Amino acid sequence: MPTDPIPKIRIRGLRKRFGDKQVLDGVDLDVMPGTSMVVIGGSGTGKSVLLKSILGLVEPDEGTIEIDGRNILTMSRHERETLNRQIGMLFQAGALFDSIPVWENVAFGLLAQQKMSRDDARKRAGEVLSQVGLAASVGDLSPAELSGGMQKRVGLARAIAAQPSILFFDEPTTGLDPIMGAVIDGLIVDCVKRLGSTAVAITHDMASAVRIGDRAAMLHRGKIVWTGPAADLLQSGNEVVDQFTHGRRDGPIQMELRK
Amino acid sequence: MIVLDWLAAIGRAAFAICRTTGAVALFGAEGVSHIVRPPYYGRMFLRAFLEFAYFSLPVVALTAVFSGMVIALQSYTGFSRFNAEGAVASIVVLSVVRELGPVLAGLMVAGRVGAAMAAELGTMRVTDQIDALGTLSTNPMKYLVAPRLLAGTLALPLLVVVADILGVAGGYLVATVKLGLSPSAYLNNTFNFVTTNDVVSGLAKAAVFGFLIALMGCFHGYNSKGGAQGVGAATTSAVVMASIMILAGDYVLTELFFAH
Ligand SMILES: Nc1ncnc2c1ncn2[C@@H]1O[C@H](COP(=O)(O)OP(=O)(O)O)[C@@H](O)[C@H]1O
Ligand SMILES: [Mg+2]
């Protein structure tokens, strides 16, 4: 486990409300450098909002988010943009740009940072595509021509193309068949290892959680109610986690849904 | 009590209008500020410009020709009673160049390009593509909004030049072929009557309308929420708001140019 005592990502007392719905209600979470954290929780509990807060796409009402010990919520816009270059994100539904070909999607961040010419970017996109198990010729297709599994792979390729030190995955296996899910999980683990990145993955797929995560955290009613090794998810001893991981209809989470 | 309810409702509506106006103004100001600051997205500008100018050309051209024809026909009915058929040419050119060219082109483009723009940005919003841009070192206001605002502002005057020419041509056709007016007299009356001021004011209107169409398309698309239905609502709002602003703006600009 980590030799570095400072967490890569450190979240304290994070609150966010939409209208009269308190989505995040004091989230505390630490992710150590070079480790993978999976966040589990029911649909609509604010898992995506949590990731988007770290990315600066959602403005939290209260709390702090530190990356490498610096509070990102008080950073200038410029510092924030520089920081965001270190972060890659695979969106829940892929969020591929459908007006440009696949290769340009993959190389988008590289082109935007003006790090390379279009020709070089195209070559680099081919390399990254092969890292996620796609032929370089896929680069010439339009995102709409791809299957769901291929779109996920392209989304993953786009997220890792700039070799970020932090990677976020929002429900990477949702909507895929179990085998494709396992394939994507394998690719994620490979990519994270190869880059030595710190990763946060959101999922409600237990098999996926155990495959991707070193550690796991359960988000429930706007708070992290449990953290522990991902391997312990199925025997956490926590009522909420137990109900969720075993998919039981009775338990503390049902009370919430009935309200 | 009912009166109080009404007052409250009116107050709420007024408040909502002010808030939206403020939001649109801020959005527009931010978009414009990105037009002048690098990096510039030439490809995006070119795409938006083509969308505006080239692909709207057929519909704008058709509208212009037929409006010129109709005005020639209508004004002839009136002027022939006073043996003033010569005025047909000047009425056609003035109404086309000053009013109908910019307004009709604006309305057509609002329905065509403004709607498509709102739908495209709206879809990008609800599928997280706009959020994704932000994670890829790209400011979405700069990448998506600024090029469209610039393209709208530059493309509409170009379209209106074409509309002006075709509108006058439509009038000429009806006047000479159907109404039997003398071609040379018609052309003389056209070019003697129209001034640079008329043309320039029409083109200035067009630039403003082009900006407004792009602004409404981008604003409603960019801020759309809630899936396919939200995108549909954004599209409708973009077209309706742009059309209202074109018609109201036309009056304001006409006052500005010609009142003194
Ligand atoms: N931009 C937004 N505006 C209003 N409500 C939002 C917004 N984003 C998320 N929400 C609400 O926050 C809650 C959590 O959403 P989300 O984080 O997407 O859930 P999930 O855990 O399934 O990823 C939902 O109830 C959603 O309606
Ligand atoms: Mg989600």
Coordinates of C-alpha atoms and ligand atoms in Angstrom, one line a residue:
Chain A
M1 CA 0.0 0.0 0.0
P2 CA 1.0 3.7 -0.3
T3 CA 4.2 4.9 1.1
D4 CA 3.1 8.5 0.5
P5 CA 0.9 9.7 3.4
I6 CA -0.8 12.5 1.5
P7 CA -3.9 11.3 -0.4
K8 CA -3.9 12.0 -4.1
I9 CA -7.6 13.0 -3.7
R10 CA -9.0 14.1 -0.3
I11 CA -12.6 15.1 0.0
R12 CA -14.0 16.6 3.2
G13 CA -17.6 17.6 4.1
L14 CA -18.7 17.9 0.4
R15 CA -22.3 19.1 0.1
K16 CA -24.4 19.7 -3.0
R17 CA -28.1 20.4 -3.3
F18 CA -30.2 20.6 -6.4
G19 CA -33.4 22.5 -5.7
D20 CA -34.7 20.9 -2.4
K21 CA -32.9 17.7 -3.0
Q22 CA -29.7 17.3 -0.9
V23 CA -27.7 15.1 -3.1
L24 CA -24.4 15.1 -1.4
D25 CA -24.6 15.7 2.4
G26 CA -21.1 15.7 3.8
V27 CA -19.0 13.3 1.7
D28 CA -15.5 12.4 3.2
L29 CA -13.3 10.3 1.0
D30 CA -9.5 9.7 0.6
V31 CA -7.9 8.1 -2.4
M32 CA -4.2 7.2 -2.0
P33 CA -1.8 7.7 -4.9
G34 CA -1.6 4.8 -7.3
T35 CA -4.6 3.0 -5.9
S36 CA -8.1 2.4 -7.4
M37 CA -11.2 3.3 -5.4
V38 CA -14.6 2.1 -6.4
V39 CA -17.6 4.0 -5.3
I40 CA -20.8 2.0 -5.1
G41 CA -24.3 3.2 -4.4
G42 CA -27.9 3.1 -5.8
S43 CA -29.0 5.0 -8.9
G44 CA -29.5 8.7 -8.3
T45 CA -27.5 8.8 -5.1
G46 CA -25.1 11.3 -6.5
K47 CA -22.2 9.2 -7.7
S48 CA -21.9 11.1 -10.9
V49 CA -22.3 14.4 -9.1
L50 CA -19.4 13.5 -6.9
L51 CA -17.1 12.9 -9.9
K52 CA -18.3 16.0 -11.7
S53 CA -17.6 18.0 -8.5
I54 CA -13.9 16.9 -8.7
L55 CA -13.8 17.7 -12.4
G56 CA -15.2 21.2 -11.8
L57 CA -18.3 20.5 -13.9
V58 CA -20.5 20.9 -10.8
E59 CA -20.0 23.6 -8.2
P60 CA -20.3 22.2 -4.7
D61 CA -22.1 24.2 -2.0
E62 CA -19.7 23.4 0.8
G63 CA -16.6 21.4 1.6
T64 CA -13.1 20.9 0.3
I65 CA -11.6 18.8 -2.5
E66 CA -7.8 18.5 -2.4
I67 CA -5.7 17.0 -5.1
D68 CA -2.0 16.5 -4.1
G69 CA -2.8 18.5 -1.0
R70 CA -4.2 21.6 -2.8
N71 CA -7.8 22.7 -2.5
I72 CA -9.1 22.8 -6.1
L73 CA -12.2 24.7 -5.2
T74 CA -10.3 27.9 -4.4
M75 CA -8.0 27.6 -7.5
S76 CA -8.0 30.2 -10.3
R77 CA -9.6 29.2 -13.5
H78 CA -6.2 28.8 -15.1
E79 CA -4.8 26.6 -12.4
R80 CA -7.9 24.5 -12.6
E81 CA -7.5 24.0 -16.4
T82 CA -3.9 23.0 -15.9
L83 CA -4.9 20.5 -13.3
N84 CA -7.7 19.1 -15.4
R85 CA -5.1 18.0 -18.0
Q86 CA -3.9 15.5 -15.4
I87 CA -7.4 14.0 -15.2
G88 CA -9.0 11.6 -17.7
M89 CA -12.6 10.7 -17.6
L90 CA -14.7 7.9 -19.1
F91 CA -18.3 9.2 -19.1
Q92 CA -21.3 7.0 -18.3
A93 CA -22.7 7.0 -21.8
G94 CA -19.4 7.5 -23.5
A95 CA -20.0 11.1 -24.5
L96 CA -18.1 10.7 -27.7
F97 CA -18.3 13.7 -30.1
D98 CA -20.5 12.4 -32.9
S99 CA -19.6 15.1 -35.4
I100 CA -15.9 14.0 -35.7
P101 CA -14.4 10.6 -36.5
V102 CA -13.2 8.2 -33.8
W103 CA -9.5 9.0 -34.2
E104 CA -10.1 12.7 -33.6
N105 CA -12.2 11.8 -30.5
V106 CA -9.2 9.9 -29.2
A107 CA -6.7 12.6 -30.0
F108 CA -9.0 15.4 -29.0
G109 CA -7.1 16.4 -25.8
L110 CA -3.8 16.2 -27.5
L111 CA -4.9 18.4 -30.3
A112 CA -6.5 20.8 -27.9
Q113 CA -3.2 21.1 -25.9
Q114 CA -1.5 21.8 -29.2
K115 CA 1.0 19.2 -28.3
M116 CA 1.2 17.7 -31.8
S117 CA 0.3 18.1 -35.4
R118 CA -2.8 16.4 -36.8
D119 CA -0.8 13.8 -38.6
D120 CA 1.1 12.9 -35.4
A121 CA -2.1 13.0 -33.4
R122 CA -3.7 10.6 -35.8
K123 CA -0.8 8.1 -35.5
R124 CA -0.9 8.4 -31.7
A125 CA -4.7 7.8 -31.8
G126 CA -4.0 4.5 -33.7
E127 CA -1.6 3.4 -31.0
V128 CA -4.0 4.2 -28.2
L129 CA -6.8 2.5 -30.0
S130 CA -4.7 -0.7 -30.2
Q131 CA -4.1 -0.4 -26.4
V132 CA -7.8 -0.8 -25.9
G133 CA -8.0 -3.7 -28.4
L134 CA -9.3 -1.8 -31.4
A135 CA -7.8 -1.8 -34.9
A136 CA -6.4 1.5 -36.0
S137 CA -8.8 1.5 -38.9
V138 CA -11.7 2.0 -36.4
G139 CA -10.3 5.5 -36.2
D140 CA -11.9 6.4 -39.5
L141 CA -15.4 5.4 -38.5
S142 CA -17.9 7.8 -36.9
P143 CA -18.9 7.1 -33.3
A144 CA -22.4 6.4 -34.3
E145 CA -21.2 3.4 -36.3
L146 CA -19.8 1.6 -33.2
S147 CA -21.4 -0.9 -30.9
G148 CA -21.8 -0.1 -27.2
G149 CA -18.7 -2.0 -26.2
M150 CA -16.6 -0.3 -28.9
Q151 CA -17.9 3.1 -27.8
K152 CA -16.8 2.3 -24.3
R153 CA -13.4 1.3 -25.6
V154 CA -13.1 4.5 -27.6
G155 CA -14.2 6.5 -24.5
L156 CA -11.5 4.7 -22.5
A157 CA -8.9 5.5 -25.3
R158 CA -9.9 9.1 -25.2
A159 CA -9.5 9.3 -21.4
I160 CA -6.0 7.7 -21.4
A161 CA -4.6 9.4 -24.5
A162 CA -3.0 12.3 -22.7
Q163 CA -1.6 9.9 -20.1
P164 CA -3.3 11.4 -17.1
S165 CA -2.3 10.8 -13.5
I166 CA -5.9 10.5 -12.4
L167 CA -8.6 8.5 -14.1
F168 CA -12.3 8.5 -13.5
F169 CA -14.7 5.9 -14.7
D170 CA -18.4 6.5 -14.5
E171 CA -20.3 3.1 -14.6
P172 CA -17.9 1.7 -17.2
T173 CA -19.8 -1.6 -17.5
T174 CA -23.4 -0.4 -17.4
G175 CA -25.3 -1.5 -20.5
L176 CA -22.7 -4.1 -21.5
D177 CA -23.1 -7.9 -21.5
P178 CA -21.2 -9.6 -18.7
I179 CA -18.4 -10.8 -20.9
M180 CA -17.9 -7.4 -22.5
G181 CA -18.1 -5.9 -19.0
A182 CA -15.2 -8.2 -17.9
V183 CA -13.2 -7.2 -21.0
I184 CA -13.6 -3.5 -20.3
D185 CA -12.7 -4.0 -16.6
G186 CA -9.6 -5.8 -17.7
L187 CA -8.7 -3.0 -20.0
I188 CA -9.3 -0.5 -17.3
V189 CA -7.0 -2.3 -14.9
D190 CA -4.3 -2.6 -17.5
C191 CA -4.5 1.1 -18.4
V192 CA -4.4 2.2 -14.8
K193 CA -1.4 0.0 -14.1
R194 CA 0.5 1.0 -17.2
L195 CA 0.0 4.7 -16.5
G196 CA 0.5 4.2 -12.7
S197 CA -2.6 6.4 -12.3
T198 CA -4.8 6.9 -9.3
A199 CA -8.3 5.8 -10.3
V200 CA -11.9 6.4 -9.1
A201 CA -14.6 4.2 -10.6
I202 CA -18.3 4.4 -10.0
T203 CA -20.2 1.2 -10.4
H204 CA -23.1 -0.8 -9.1
D205 CA -21.8 -4.0 -10.7
M206 CA -20.3 -6.0 -7.8
A207 CA -18.2 -8.2 -10.1
S208 CA -16.8 -5.1 -11.7
A209 CA -16.2 -3.4 -8.3
V210 CA -14.1 -6.3 -7.1
R211 CA -12.1 -6.5 -10.4
I212 CA -11.3 -2.8 -10.7
G213 CA -11.0 -1.7 -7.1
D214 CA -8.3 -1.8 -4.5
R215 CA -10.6 -0.2 -2.1
A216 CA -14.3 0.5 -2.1
A217 CA -16.7 3.1 -0.6
M218 CA -20.4 3.1 -0.3
L219 CA -22.4 6.2 -1.0
H220 CA -25.8 6.3 0.8
R221 CA -28.0 9.3 1.6
G222 CA -25.4 11.7 0.5
K223 CA -22.7 10.3 2.8
I224 CA -19.9 7.7 2.5
V225 CA -21.2 5.1 5.0
W226 CA -18.5 2.5 4.6
T227 CA -15.0 2.2 3.2
G228 CA -12.8 -0.9 3.1
P229 CA -10.9 -3.2 0.8
A230 CA -12.9 -3.9 -2.3
A231 CA -12.3 -7.6 -1.7
D232 CA -14.4 -7.3 1.5
L233 CA -17.5 -5.9 -0.2
L234 CA -19.4 -9.1 0.0
Q235 CA -18.6 -9.5 3.8
S236 CA -18.4 -6.0 4.9
G237 CA -20.4 -6.4 8.1
N238 CA -22.2 -3.1 7.2
E239 CA -26.0 -3.3 6.9
V240 CA -26.3 -0.9 4.0
V241 CA -23.4 -2.4 2.0
D242 CA -24.7 -5.9 2.7
Q243 CA -28.1 -5.2 1.4
F244 CA -26.7 -3.5 -1.7
T245 CA -24.1 -6.1 -2.6
H246 CA -26.4 -9.0 -2.1
G247 CA -29.3 -7.2 -3.8
R248 CA -31.8 -7.8 -1.0
R249 CA -35.1 -6.1 -1.1
D250 CA -35.4 -5.6 2.7
G251 CA -33.0 -3.4 4.6
P252 CA -32.1 0.2 5.3
I253 CA -32.0 1.2 1.6
Q254 CA -35.6 0.2 1.0
M255 CA -36.8 2.6 3.7
E256 CA -35.2 5.4 1.7
L257 CA -37.0 4.4 -1.6
R258 CA -40.4 4.2 0.0
K259 CA -40.4 7.8 1.2
Chain B
M1 CA -57.5 38.7 -3.3
I2 CA -57.7 37.7 -6.9
V3 CA -56.1 41.0 -7.9
L4 CA -53.2 40.2 -5.5
D5 CA -52.8 36.8 -7.1
W6 CA -52.6 38.4 -10.5
L7 CA -50.1 40.9 -9.3
A8 CA -48.0 38.2 -7.9
A9 CA -48.2 36.2 -11.1
I10 CA -47.2 39.3 -13.1
G11 CA -44.4 39.9 -10.7
R12 CA -43.1 36.4 -11.0
A13 CA -43.3 36.5 -14.8
A14 CA -41.5 39.9 -14.9
F15 CA -38.8 38.5 -12.6
A16 CA -38.4 35.4 -14.8
I17 CA -38.1 37.6 -17.9
C18 CA -35.4 39.8 -16.2
R19 CA -33.5 36.7 -15.0
T20 CA -33.5 35.1 -18.5
T21 CA -32.5 38.4 -20.1
G22 CA -29.6 38.7 -17.7
A23 CA -28.6 35.1 -18.4
V24 CA -28.7 35.6 -22.1
A25 CA -26.7 38.8 -21.9
L26 CA -24.0 37.2 -19.8
F27 CA -23.9 34.2 -22.1
G28 CA -23.6 36.4 -25.2
A29 CA -20.9 38.6 -23.5
E30 CA -18.9 35.5 -22.6
G31 CA -19.3 34.1 -26.1
V32 CA -18.2 37.3 -27.8
S33 CA -15.2 37.6 -25.4
H34 CA -14.0 34.2 -26.7
I35 CA -14.2 35.3 -30.3
V36 CA -11.3 37.7 -29.7
R37 CA -9.1 35.6 -27.5
P38 CA -7.0 32.6 -28.8
P39 CA -7.1 29.7 -29.3
Y40 CA -9.3 30.1 -32.4
Y41 CA -11.2 27.2 -33.8
G42 CA -11.1 27.8 -37.6
R43 CA -12.6 24.5 -38.5
M44 CA -15.6 25.0 -36.2
F45 CA -16.1 28.5 -37.6
L46 CA -16.0 27.2 -41.2
R47 CA -18.5 24.5 -40.4
A48 CA -20.9 26.9 -38.8
F49 CA -20.4 29.4 -41.6
L50 CA -21.2 26.8 -44.3
E51 CA -24.2 25.7 -42.3
F52 CA -25.4 29.3 -42.1
A53 CA -24.5 30.6 -45.6
Y54 CA -24.3 27.8 -48.0
F55 CA -26.9 25.4 -46.9
S56 CA -29.5 28.2 -46.2
L57 CA -29.0 29.7 -49.6
P58 CA -31.7 27.8 -51.5
V59 CA -34.5 28.5 -49.0
V60 CA -33.5 32.2 -48.7
A61 CA -33.2 32.6 -52.4
L62 CA -36.7 31.1 -53.0
T63 CA -38.2 33.3 -50.3
A64 CA -36.6 36.4 -51.8
V65 CA -37.6 35.8 -55.4
F66 CA -41.2 35.2 -54.5
S67 CA -41.4 38.2 -52.2
G68 CA -40.1 40.5 -54.9
M69 CA -42.6 39.0 -57.3
V70 CA -45.5 39.5 -55.0
I71 CA -44.6 43.1 -54.1
A72 CA -44.4 44.0 -57.8
L73 CA -47.8 42.5 -58.3
Q74 CA -49.4 44.1 -55.3
S75 CA -47.9 47.6 -55.7
Y76 CA -48.8 47.6 -59.4
T77 CA -52.5 47.1 -58.5
G78 CA -52.3 50.2 -56.3
F79 CA -50.1 52.5 -58.4
S80 CA -51.7 51.7 -61.8
R81 CA -54.9 53.5 -60.5
F82 CA -52.9 56.7 -60.3
N83 CA -50.9 56.0 -63.5
A84 CA -47.8 55.7 -61.3
E85 CA -46.5 52.3 -62.6
G86 CA -43.0 53.7 -62.5
A87 CA -43.1 53.6 -58.7
V88 CA -43.3 49.8 -58.7
A89 CA -39.6 49.4 -59.2
S90 CA -38.7 51.7 -56.4
I91 CA -41.2 50.1 -54.0
V92 CA -39.8 46.7 -54.8
V93 CA -36.2 47.6 -54.3
L94 CA -36.8 49.6 -51.1
S95 CA -38.9 47.0 -49.4
V96 CA -36.6 44.2 -50.3
V97 CA -33.4 45.9 -49.5
R98 CA -34.5 47.6 -46.3
E99 CA -37.0 45.2 -44.8
L100 CA -37.9 42.0 -46.5
G101 CA -34.4 40.8 -47.4
P102 CA -33.0 40.9 -43.8
V103 CA -36.3 40.0 -42.0
L104 CA -37.3 37.1 -44.2
A105 CA -33.8 35.7 -44.5
G106 CA -33.5 36.0 -40.7
L107 CA -36.8 34.2 -40.1
M108 CA -35.9 31.4 -42.6
V109 CA -32.4 31.0 -41.1
A110 CA -33.8 31.0 -37.6
G111 CA -36.1 28.2 -38.5
R112 CA -33.4 26.3 -40.3
V113 CA -30.1 26.9 -38.7
G114 CA -31.1 28.2 -35.3
A115 CA -33.2 25.1 -34.7
A116 CA -30.5 22.8 -35.9
M117 CA -27.9 24.6 -33.7
A118 CA -30.1 24.3 -30.6
A119 CA -30.7 20.6 -31.3
E120 CA -27.1 19.9 -31.8
L121 CA -25.8 21.7 -28.7
G122 CA -28.8 20.4 -26.7
T123 CA -27.9 16.8 -27.6
M124 CA -24.3 17.4 -26.8
R125 CA -25.4 18.8 -23.4
V126 CA -27.7 15.9 -22.4
T127 CA -25.2 13.3 -23.6
D128 CA -22.4 14.8 -21.5
Q129 CA -20.4 15.8 -24.6
I130 CA -20.2 19.4 -23.4
D131 CA -18.9 18.2 -20.0
A132 CA -16.5 16.0 -21.9
L133 CA -15.0 19.0 -23.7
G134 CA -14.2 20.6 -20.4
T135 CA -12.2 17.5 -19.4
L136 CA -10.2 17.6 -22.7
S137 CA -8.5 21.0 -22.2
T138 CA -11.2 22.7 -24.3
N139 CA -13.5 25.5 -23.2
P140 CA -16.9 24.7 -24.6
M141 CA -17.9 28.4 -24.8
K142 CA -14.9 29.0 -27.0
Y143 CA -15.2 25.8 -29.0
L144 CA -18.9 25.6 -29.6
V145 CA -20.4 29.0 -29.0
A146 CA -17.9 31.6 -30.2
P147 CA -17.5 30.2 -33.7
R148 CA -21.2 30.0 -34.2
L149 CA -21.8 33.6 -33.0
L150 CA -19.2 34.9 -35.4
A151 CA -20.4 32.7 -38.3
G152 CA -24.0 34.0 -37.8
T153 CA -22.9 37.6 -37.7
L154 CA -20.9 37.3 -40.9
A155 CA -23.0 34.9 -42.9
L156 CA -26.4 36.6 -42.7
P157 CA -25.3 39.8 -44.5
L158 CA -23.9 37.6 -47.3
L159 CA -27.2 35.8 -47.6
V160 CA -29.0 39.1 -47.6
V161 CA -26.9 40.4 -50.5
V162 CA -28.1 37.4 -52.5
A163 CA -31.7 37.9 -51.3
D164 CA -31.6 41.6 -52.3
I165 CA -30.4 40.8 -55.8
L166 CA -32.9 37.9 -56.3
G167 CA -35.8 39.9 -54.8
V168 CA -35.2 42.7 -57.2
A169 CA -34.9 40.2 -60.0
G170 CA -38.2 38.7 -59.0
G171 CA -39.9 42.0 -59.1
Y172 CA -38.3 42.8 -62.5
L173 CA -39.5 39.5 -63.9
V174 CA -43.1 40.1 -62.9
A175 CA -43.1 43.8 -63.9
T176 CA -41.6 43.2 -67.4
V177 CA -43.1 39.8 -68.4
K178 CA -46.5 39.9 -66.7
L179 CA -47.2 43.6 -66.3
G180 CA -45.6 44.8 -69.5
L181 CA -43.5 47.6 -67.9
S182 CA -40.4 48.7 -69.9
P183 CA -37.3 46.8 -68.8
S184 CA -34.9 49.7 -69.1
A185 CA -37.2 52.1 -67.2
Y186 CA -37.7 49.5 -64.5
L187 CA -33.9 49.1 -64.0
N188 CA -33.4 52.8 -64.1
N189 CA -36.1 53.4 -61.5
T190 CA -34.5 50.7 -59.4
F191 CA -30.9 52.0 -59.4
N192 CA -31.8 55.6 -59.2
F193 CA -33.9 55.2 -56.2
V194 CA -31.9 52.9 -53.9
T195 CA -29.1 54.6 -51.9
T196 CA -26.0 53.1 -50.2
N197 CA -27.7 53.9 -46.9
D198 CA -30.6 51.6 -47.7
V199 CA -28.3 48.7 -48.6
V200 CA -26.0 49.2 -45.7
S201 CA -28.8 49.5 -43.2
G202 CA -30.2 46.2 -44.5
L203 CA -26.9 44.5 -44.2
A204 CA -26.4 45.9 -40.7
K205 CA -29.8 44.5 -39.7
A206 CA -28.8 41.2 -41.2
A207 CA -25.6 41.1 -39.1
V208 CA -27.6 41.8 -35.9
F209 CA -30.2 39.1 -36.8
G210 CA -27.5 36.6 -37.6
F211 CA -25.9 37.2 -34.2
L212 CA -29.3 36.9 -32.5
I213 CA -30.1 33.6 -34.3
A214 CA -26.8 32.1 -33.2
L215 CA -27.1 33.4 -29.7
M216 CA -30.6 32.0 -29.2
G217 CA -29.6 28.6 -30.8
C218 CA -26.5 28.4 -28.6
F219 CA -28.1 29.6 -25.4
H220 CA -31.1 27.3 -25.5
G221 CA -29.1 24.3 -26.7
Y222 CA -26.3 24.9 -24.2
N223 CA -28.6 25.1 -21.3
S224 CA -31.1 22.4 -22.2
K225 CA -31.9 19.7 -19.6
G226 CA -33.7 16.5 -19.3
G227 CA -33.2 14.2 -22.3
A228 CA -34.9 14.3 -25.7
Q229 CA -37.8 16.3 -24.5
G230 CA -35.5 19.0 -23.1
V231 CA -33.7 19.2 -26.4
G232 CA -37.1 19.5 -28.3
A233 CA -38.1 22.4 -25.9
A234 CA -34.8 24.1 -26.4
T235 CA -35.2 23.9 -30.2
T236 CA -38.6 25.4 -30.1
S237 CA -37.5 28.2 -27.7
A238 CA -34.5 29.0 -29.9
V239 CA -36.7 29.5 -33.0
V240 CA -39.5 31.4 -31.2
M241 CA -37.2 33.7 -29.3
A242 CA -35.0 34.4 -32.4
S243 CA -38.1 35.2 -34.5
I244 CA -39.5 37.5 -31.9
M245 CA -36.1 39.2 -31.5
I246 CA -35.8 39.6 -35.2
L247 CA -39.2 41.3 -35.6
A248 CA -38.8 43.5 -32.6
G249 CA -35.2 44.2 -33.4
D250 CA -36.2 45.2 -36.9
Y251 CA -38.4 47.9 -35.6
V252 CA -35.8 49.2 -33.2
L253 CA -33.1 49.2 -35.9
T254 CA -35.4 50.9 -38.4
E255 CA -36.0 53.7 -35.9
L256 CA -32.3 53.9 -35.3
F257 CA -31.4 54.2 -39.0
F258 CA -34.3 56.2 -40.5
A259 CA -36.1 58.1 -37.8
H260 CA -34.1 61.3 -38.1
Ligands
LIG1 N1 -27.4 19.4 -13.2 C1 -28.3 18.9 -12.3 N2 -29.4 19.6 -12.1 C2 -30.4 19.2 -11.2 N3 -30.3 18.0 -10.6 C3 -29.3 17.2 -10.9 C4 -28.2 17.6 -11.8 N4 -27.3 16.6 -11.8 C5 -27.7 15.6 -11.0 N5 -28.9 16.0 -10.4 C6 -29.7 15.1 -9.5 O1 -28.8 14.6 -8.6 C7 -29.1 13.3 -8.2 C8 -27.9 12.4 -8.4 O2 -27.6 12.3 -9.7 P1 -26.4 11.4 -10.3 O3 -25.1 11.8 -9.6 O4 -26.4 11.5 -11.7 O5 -26.8 9.9 -9.8 P2 -26.0 8.6 -9.9 O6 -25.6 8.2 -8.6 O7 -26.9 7.6 -10.5 O8 -24.8 8.9 -10.8 C9 -30.3 12.9 -9.1 O9 -31.5 12.9 -8.4 C10 -30.3 14.0 -10.2 O10 -31.6 14.2 -10.6
MG2 MG -24.4 8.4 -12.8

